[in-house]
Amino acid sequence: MPRRRIPLLRLAWRNTRRHMRRTLLTVTAVTVAVAALTYGPAHVTGILGDFLDSYARTESGHVRIRRDGYTARERFMPVYLNLPRVDELVAAARAHAGVEEVLPRIKAPVLVDGAGSNRGGLLLGLDLERETGYLDPAAMVAEGRLPDPGSAEILVGRLFAEKLQVSVGDTVVLLAQTAYRSLGGLSAVVTGLAASGMAQFDNTILIAPLDQAQELVDLLGGSTEILVFMDDPEAARALARVLQEELDPLVPGGVEARSWKDEGMLASMMQVAEAAFGVILFIMLLMAALIIVNTMLMSVMERTQEFGMQAALGMRRGDIVALVLAEGLVIGMMGAVAGGVLGSGFALWLERTGIDIQSAAKAIDLPFQGVMYPDWQLRFVIAAAALGMVTAVIAALYPAWRAARLTPAEALRT
Amino acid sequence: MTPETLPGRLGWLATLRLAWRNLRRNKRRTWITAVTVSLAVLLLQLSIAVMIGVERQSYDNLINYQTAHAKLYAAGYFENREELPLDYTLTDLEALQASVQQVSGVAATTPRLAFQASLSDGVDQVACFGTGIQLAGSDTEVFRIPQAIVAGEYLRPGEEGMLLGSGLAELFDAEVGDWLTVLTKTRDGAYEALDLPIVGIVGTGNPVIDRNTFLVSLETARYMLDLQEEATEVAVRFSLGAREMATLRALVERVEQLGYEVKGWREAEADFLAFAAMKRLGSVAMLSIFVVLALVGVTNTVLMAAFERTREVGMLMAMGLRGGGVRKLFLTEGALAGLLGGAVGSLLALVLIAYLASVGINITALYGEMDIGYPVKDRMYAALEPLTLVVVWLATGLAAAAASLYPAARASRRPPVEALRHA
Amino acid sequence: MTVAAKLEEVRKIYRTGGVEVHAVRGVSLEIESGAFLSIAGPSGSGKTTLLNLLGALDTPSAGTVRIGDRTTQGLSARTLADFRNTHLGFVFQTFNLIPVLTVRENVEFPLQLQGVAERGERRRRVDELLGEVGLHGLAERRPGELSGGQQQRVAIARALVKNPTLVLADEPTANIDSETALEIMRLMQQMNERRGTTFVFSTHDPLVMRHATRLVRLLDGQVASDERQGGLRHDT
């Protein structure tokens, strides 16, 4: 028996073109859904990605190693919970595959005496050269220059400097609790002002070379934390476990190694975002599907005679089902293409212009920069388009079944 | 002349009847459309109710625990308020309060003294905000701190002790009865330290209070800061039912000439309002996609209905129905489909909202300890507002009618000769 | 003799896909009040176009169409609609009743459109007519529940309910069996005689033509013949 060839897609394409307006309107439903599903992940990934990236660079690293018990007292920034002989730990962490950079940091609350007024701030002791591309102090210098390692120099947040009424060239005195809970002091020259774009940061920050911070808090060769950055941030959890085992015996009192994925706030933020997106996705596709069902039912009912005719010509039930499903697919494809283009266009446009949330970002206590950008990725479009097409075909099932149920005689009679 | 008597037009009742019967003609299509619309309306109603609920809860929280309805400051304070400076204090408190009290709409006033401080348990130290409150009567008439006491009790007049924010208590792992050292800096720059027992723990849901603030008596605060009969602000509560803006304006008029500044809570919390507005905007953007989908569904349905009934429309026009009548017929049909879907969605929403309004959403379970941006404690509750539900429902009908404009216009523009020829 | 309608040198040209179709080419015709006139001719001879012109559903490309004392030229769609509403009744081959309305509501519909506000008045006229066409028992039925002949009776009642100057019937018997067709013709004749309503109907059924008192034959959009005849009667 010769192989049967039915030009399904061509027939389907021509059929959908019969009522172009109706088809286009139905396609619009798929288009809207696919566009939203293309843009949605770009938006969420954009905010989250941007946020995670800046959070990792400025705060958590991909794995953060601290003295055991530090996390619970994090808000105090206790310098007495520290990591001595940090070079050994850094070297050990650096030896692991997939580790891109390992950076020791000192974080200490300090009291700063400027020109007549004093106020509390946050001192970061950094390996200034290595921090390029991470906390990136060099990129923050709005005026003056970075401090030189080995000299008592300091970079001050611009807003902070304003409040202290100091400028480049002035000398400030820092007071801090040392690793031994005594009071330490350091007199340093302001070599530059830092502007990160995050008000909270610029309001409190002081950046000193690591050695100067070590001197201030009496922690020679040590730091309060070590940040590990990885080529693949997704592998952070595994590395954290390994480092926990490996470094724990090296530090009296033990260490805690936590991956950025276990920062409670981030984890719950992502969970909520994902759950919400799932619900939105489902309802959106359901609505698009219902619209398709409606249109295709009408189109099938209109063509009762035609189906009867085709059945009389020897088209089987399966063929009719396939034909109607193919029409669903055509509608889905058109919507997928249009929606993919529309959603991508919107995402890419916003990627260039950015979304200004400056005024609102101030109210929430997170390191958001004033402008957020969606992060368009090809896989979002592909996933959204695929979902749109699958939905359209699923929606076509019922009309297809209705069409196939008609017997030729019945169909021709009507 | 009633509309019924105009020639060439179909009265509203007759139009409604015809539209309704036509909807019933293809029940399956009508229901599918209605379900599409109902999904969008369900989401819309639910989001609006949760949004209104959480915003209202937030505003109440801010007013009850942090901002009052308005605050009076000495000139120059507000601009520098983030620093909690001691350089702009109010002195003639009793006269000022008495004067403010006379403004209509003002229910109560109380002086407060806000200052920067550090708390220490001897091991760790953290910077935070201290607030001196007047215990003899007046603070509780403006603020609702006693309602937020989660352990211990409120300060008694003359009592030397502190009410500690729940977040700070957790941080220090401190309980009622424990002592903490308060470190302050006087206006002249001298440092003072004072040990105080924790009398009560305050949990408001407002991170500014819970995580950063402790409260002491005004006298204790003045003692620590070496101040006289001074305060940094006079907080004002408006009477129930007072018109907020009008009261605020009257307040401004009363005290501005005396050289004081008055700031309503909306101005003081402009950042929060901007945040809430952005949240709202984000939700609107998201919801509008669902609305568009629902409207596409309605347009599609009416387009199909108009197409199916082309000949019928031709006959109506042959009998003398004007184009406007044909439009009205299809607009009504679309509106009815929208109202039907809207009713289903709104009823479902009503059930869910009623649940969320009484039981609430456990935000701690959802977000953990994360600051979600709204000062809301433990649970957020949806606002059950029948009027809003009805307005949104009716708006659905209107939007559905708007979505039917195009197919209705198409149907009405078709010449009757052509429509009658239609197979 | 009063004139119900008058055509003078009427032409109608359609353009479909760039091709000009001369559907009616210079027809002049005077239809006296109370006539029972049949327009006959093969398909494509211009019957339907002519009826559409007479029914103010369409306006001529050239020449004038006068119905009662008004010409249809240059009237807006809205004015034409109002004009049809007050002066004309239609009966179609496919009945074209509104399926969601009952028989009574269908007949009542033109009265509502005409602005007859008083419900009792509308009711009275509808019931009277339903009685005349022999349908009073079926007033609450929907069109779908009726036979073709019954549906056409409803259509006739609907056309007559507002006492139009002219009733136009386009192949009114084409979709029903010949016996029922005769009944419909008889009904139309009765209405013509009893009410004096002018009827113009198109047909290509010779049996139907014989009922007319005047027979106009069209060929290629022109009047081929115009004869008065006795008009076949079936007396029961």
mmCIF file of C-alpha atoms in Angstrom, chain A residues 49-202:
data_model
loop_
_atom_site.group_PDB
_atom_site.id
_atom_site.type_symbol
_atom_site.label_atom_id
_atom_site.label_comp_id
_atom_site.label_asym_id
_atom_site.label_seq_id
_atom_site.Cartn_x
_atom_site.Cartn_y
_atom_site.Cartn_z
ATOM 1 C CA GLY A 49 20.923 38.666 38.523
ATOM 2 C CA ASP A 50 21.961 42.257 38.937
ATOM 3 C CA PHE A 51 21.174 42.092 42.579
ATOM 4 C CA LEU A 52 22.871 38.733 43.127
ATOM 5 C CA ASP A 53 25.887 39.845 41.196
ATOM 6 C CA SER A 54 26.332 43.029 43.160
ATOM 7 C CA TYR A 55 25.492 41.225 46.376
ATOM 8 C CA ALA A 56 28.107 38.588 45.656
ATOM 9 C CA ARG A 57 30.733 41.123 44.675
ATOM 10 C CA THR A 58 30.201 43.517 47.541
ATOM 11 C CA GLU A 59 28.969 41.261 50.274
ATOM 12 C CA SER A 60 28.850 37.505 50.118
ATOM 13 C CA GLY A 61 31.221 36.211 47.450
ATOM 14 C CA HIS A 62 30.167 32.835 46.095
ATOM 15 C CA VAL A 63 31.484 31.154 49.206
ATOM 16 C CA ARG A 64 32.189 33.174 52.319
ATOM 17 C CA ILE A 65 34.469 31.841 55.008
ATOM 18 C CA ARG A 66 34.268 33.332 58.479
ATOM 19 C CA ARG A 67 34.994 32.335 61.995
ATOM 20 C CA ASP A 68 32.401 29.933 63.367
ATOM 21 C CA GLY A 69 29.594 31.861 65.062
ATOM 22 C CA TYR A 70 30.133 35.047 63.072
ATOM 23 C CA THR A 71 26.906 34.844 61.035
ATOM 24 C CA ALA A 72 24.762 34.856 64.169
ATOM 25 C CA ARG A 73 26.439 38.064 65.333
ATOM 26 C CA GLU A 74 26.869 39.516 61.888
ATOM 27 C CA ARG A 75 25.211 42.794 62.724
ATOM 28 C CA PHE A 76 27.800 43.544 65.369
ATOM 29 C CA MET A 77 30.612 42.900 62.897
ATOM 30 C CA PRO A 78 32.677 41.435 65.710
ATOM 31 C CA VAL A 79 36.358 41.783 64.873
ATOM 32 C CA TYR A 80 37.218 39.442 67.710
ATOM 33 C CA LEU A 81 35.684 36.652 65.648
ATOM 34 C CA ASN A 82 38.398 36.591 63.008
ATOM 35 C CA LEU A 83 40.563 34.397 60.835
ATOM 36 C CA PRO A 84 44.251 34.608 61.748
ATOM 37 C CA ARG A 85 47.011 33.641 59.283
ATOM 38 C CA VAL A 86 44.691 34.275 56.428
ATOM 39 C CA ASP A 87 47.303 33.668 53.723
ATOM 40 C CA GLU A 88 47.290 29.952 54.468
ATOM 41 C CA LEU A 89 43.527 29.800 54.162
ATOM 42 C CA VAL A 90 43.539 31.820 50.975
ATOM 43 C CA ALA A 91 46.152 29.544 49.472
ATOM 44 C CA ALA A 92 44.178 26.460 50.461
ATOM 45 C CA ALA A 93 40.987 27.844 48.918
ATOM 46 C CA ARG A 94 42.813 28.948 45.808
ATOM 47 C CA ALA A 95 44.060 25.415 45.213
ATOM 48 C CA HIS A 96 40.587 24.201 44.315
ATOM 49 C CA ALA A 97 39.544 23.820 40.710
ATOM 50 C CA GLY A 98 36.996 26.317 39.476
ATOM 51 C CA VAL A 99 38.069 28.988 41.922
ATOM 52 C CA GLU A 100 38.497 32.263 40.167
ATOM 53 C CA GLU A 101 39.650 34.494 43.001
ATOM 54 C CA VAL A 102 39.983 34.403 46.774
ATOM 55 C CA LEU A 103 39.876 37.682 48.657
ATOM 56 C CA PRO A 104 40.422 38.345 52.333
ATOM 57 C CA ARG A 105 38.492 41.301 53.737
ATOM 58 C CA ILE A 106 38.377 43.051 57.057
ATOM 59 C CA LYS A 107 35.087 44.544 58.084
ATOM 60 C CA ALA A 108 35.008 46.693 61.174
ATOM 61 C CA PRO A 109 32.726 49.333 62.611
ATOM 62 C CA VAL A 110 34.758 52.466 63.217
ATOM 63 C CA LEU A 111 34.280 55.859 64.698
ATOM 64 C CA VAL A 112 35.705 58.507 62.422
ATOM 65 C CA ASP A 113 36.880 61.883 63.587
ATOM 66 C CA GLY A 114 36.927 64.397 60.798
ATOM 67 C CA ALA A 115 36.978 68.163 60.739
ATOM 68 C CA GLY A 116 35.322 68.777 64.063
ATOM 69 C CA SER A 117 32.563 66.210 63.788
ATOM 70 C CA ASN A 118 32.704 62.493 64.325
ATOM 71 C CA ARG A 119 30.473 59.684 63.221
ATOM 72 C CA GLY A 120 30.271 55.945 62.909
ATOM 73 C CA GLY A 121 31.197 54.227 59.693
ATOM 74 C CA LEU A 122 32.126 50.909 58.200
ATOM 75 C CA LEU A 123 35.759 50.208 57.437
ATOM 76 C CA LEU A 124 36.619 47.754 54.698
ATOM 77 C CA GLY A 125 40.202 46.533 54.612
ATOM 78 C CA LEU A 126 40.832 45.245 51.116
ATOM 79 C CA ASP A 127 43.494 43.776 48.919
ATOM 80 C CA LEU A 128 42.993 46.759 46.635
ATOM 81 C CA GLU A 129 44.574 45.366 43.508
ATOM 82 C CA ARG A 130 42.863 42.022 43.580
ATOM 83 C CA GLU A 131 39.491 43.576 44.323
ATOM 84 C CA THR A 132 39.318 44.996 40.806
ATOM 85 C CA GLY A 133 36.267 43.442 39.201
ATOM 86 C CA TYR A 134 34.874 42.378 42.574
ATOM 87 C CA LEU A 135 34.169 45.105 45.063
ATOM 88 C CA ASP A 136 36.036 47.170 42.527
ATOM 89 C CA PRO A 137 37.183 50.125 44.603
ATOM 90 C CA ALA A 138 39.085 51.558 41.639
ATOM 91 C CA ALA A 139 35.819 51.975 39.727
ATOM 92 C CA MET A 140 34.266 53.830 42.660
ATOM 93 C CA VAL A 141 36.862 56.553 42.874
ATOM 94 C CA ALA A 142 34.971 59.716 42.053
ATOM 95 C CA GLU A 143 37.734 62.054 43.068
ATOM 96 C CA GLY A 144 41.401 61.610 43.965
ATOM 97 C CA ARG A 145 42.977 58.148 43.882
ATOM 98 C CA LEU A 146 43.059 54.804 45.653
ATOM 99 C CA PRO A 147 45.121 54.509 48.853
ATOM 100 C CA ASP A 148 48.523 52.854 48.497
ATOM 101 C CA PRO A 149 49.104 49.637 50.391
ATOM 102 C CA GLY A 150 51.640 50.180 53.128
ATOM 103 C CA SER A 151 50.720 53.795 53.734
ATOM 104 C CA ALA A 152 48.145 55.225 56.096
ATOM 105 C CA GLU A 153 45.720 56.302 53.412
ATOM 106 C CA ILE A 154 42.019 55.939 53.000
ATOM 107 C CA LEU A 155 39.189 56.224 50.484
ATOM 108 C CA VAL A 156 36.008 57.747 51.932
ATOM 109 C CA GLY A 157 32.429 57.435 50.688
ATOM 110 C CA ARG A 158 31.468 60.724 49.109
ATOM 111 C CA LEU A 159 28.338 61.329 51.173
ATOM 112 C CA PHE A 160 30.206 60.240 54.271
ATOM 113 C CA ALA A 161 32.988 62.711 53.552
ATOM 114 C CA GLU A 162 30.429 65.456 53.083
ATOM 115 C CA LYS A 163 29.013 64.792 56.509
ATOM 116 C CA LEU A 164 32.445 64.605 58.076
ATOM 117 C CA GLN A 165 33.278 67.799 56.221
ATOM 118 C CA VAL A 166 36.538 66.407 54.922
ATOM 119 C CA SER A 167 37.939 66.401 51.424
ATOM 120 C CA VAL A 168 40.878 64.861 49.581
ATOM 121 C CA GLY A 169 44.127 65.603 51.378
ATOM 122 C CA ASP A 170 42.571 65.961 54.825
ATOM 123 C CA THR A 171 43.502 63.659 57.661
ATOM 124 C CA VAL A 172 40.949 61.658 59.602
ATOM 125 C CA VAL A 173 41.311 59.637 62.792
ATOM 126 C CA LEU A 174 39.728 56.185 62.968
ATOM 127 C CA LEU A 175 38.857 54.492 66.233
ATOM 128 C CA ALA A 176 37.854 50.833 66.377
ATOM 129 C CA GLN A 177 37.602 47.893 68.637
ATOM 130 C CA THR A 178 40.568 45.592 68.016
ATOM 131 C CA ALA A 179 40.641 41.837 67.745
ATOM 132 C CA TYR A 180 41.433 41.814 71.436
ATOM 133 C CA ARG A 181 38.562 44.189 72.275
ATOM 134 C CA SER A 182 40.808 47.024 73.180
ATOM 135 C CA LEU A 183 40.590 50.363 71.414
ATOM 136 C CA GLY A 184 42.761 50.884 68.348
ATOM 137 C CA GLY A 185 43.432 54.081 66.453
ATOM 138 C CA LEU A 186 44.766 55.101 63.078
ATOM 139 C CA SER A 187 45.373 58.467 61.547
ATOM 140 C CA ALA A 188 44.970 58.345 57.776
ATOM 141 C CA VAL A 189 45.056 60.749 54.862
ATOM 142 C CA VAL A 190 41.999 60.875 52.598
ATOM 143 C CA THR A 191 43.325 60.108 49.115
ATOM 144 C CA GLY A 192 40.002 59.891 47.357
ATOM 145 C CA LEU A 193 36.229 59.882 47.509
ATOM 146 C CA ALA A 194 34.112 56.859 46.549
ATOM 147 C CA ALA A 195 30.756 56.905 44.777
ATOM 148 C CA SER A 196 29.108 53.554 44.209
ATOM 149 C CA GLY A 197 25.622 54.778 43.335
ATOM 150 C CA MET A 198 24.201 53.050 46.393
ATOM 151 C CA ALA A 199 23.359 55.726 48.939
ATOM 152 C CA GLN A 200 23.696 53.476 51.937
ATOM 153 C CA PHE A 201 27.156 52.421 50.917
ATOM 154 C CA ASP A 202 28.360 55.933 50.102
#
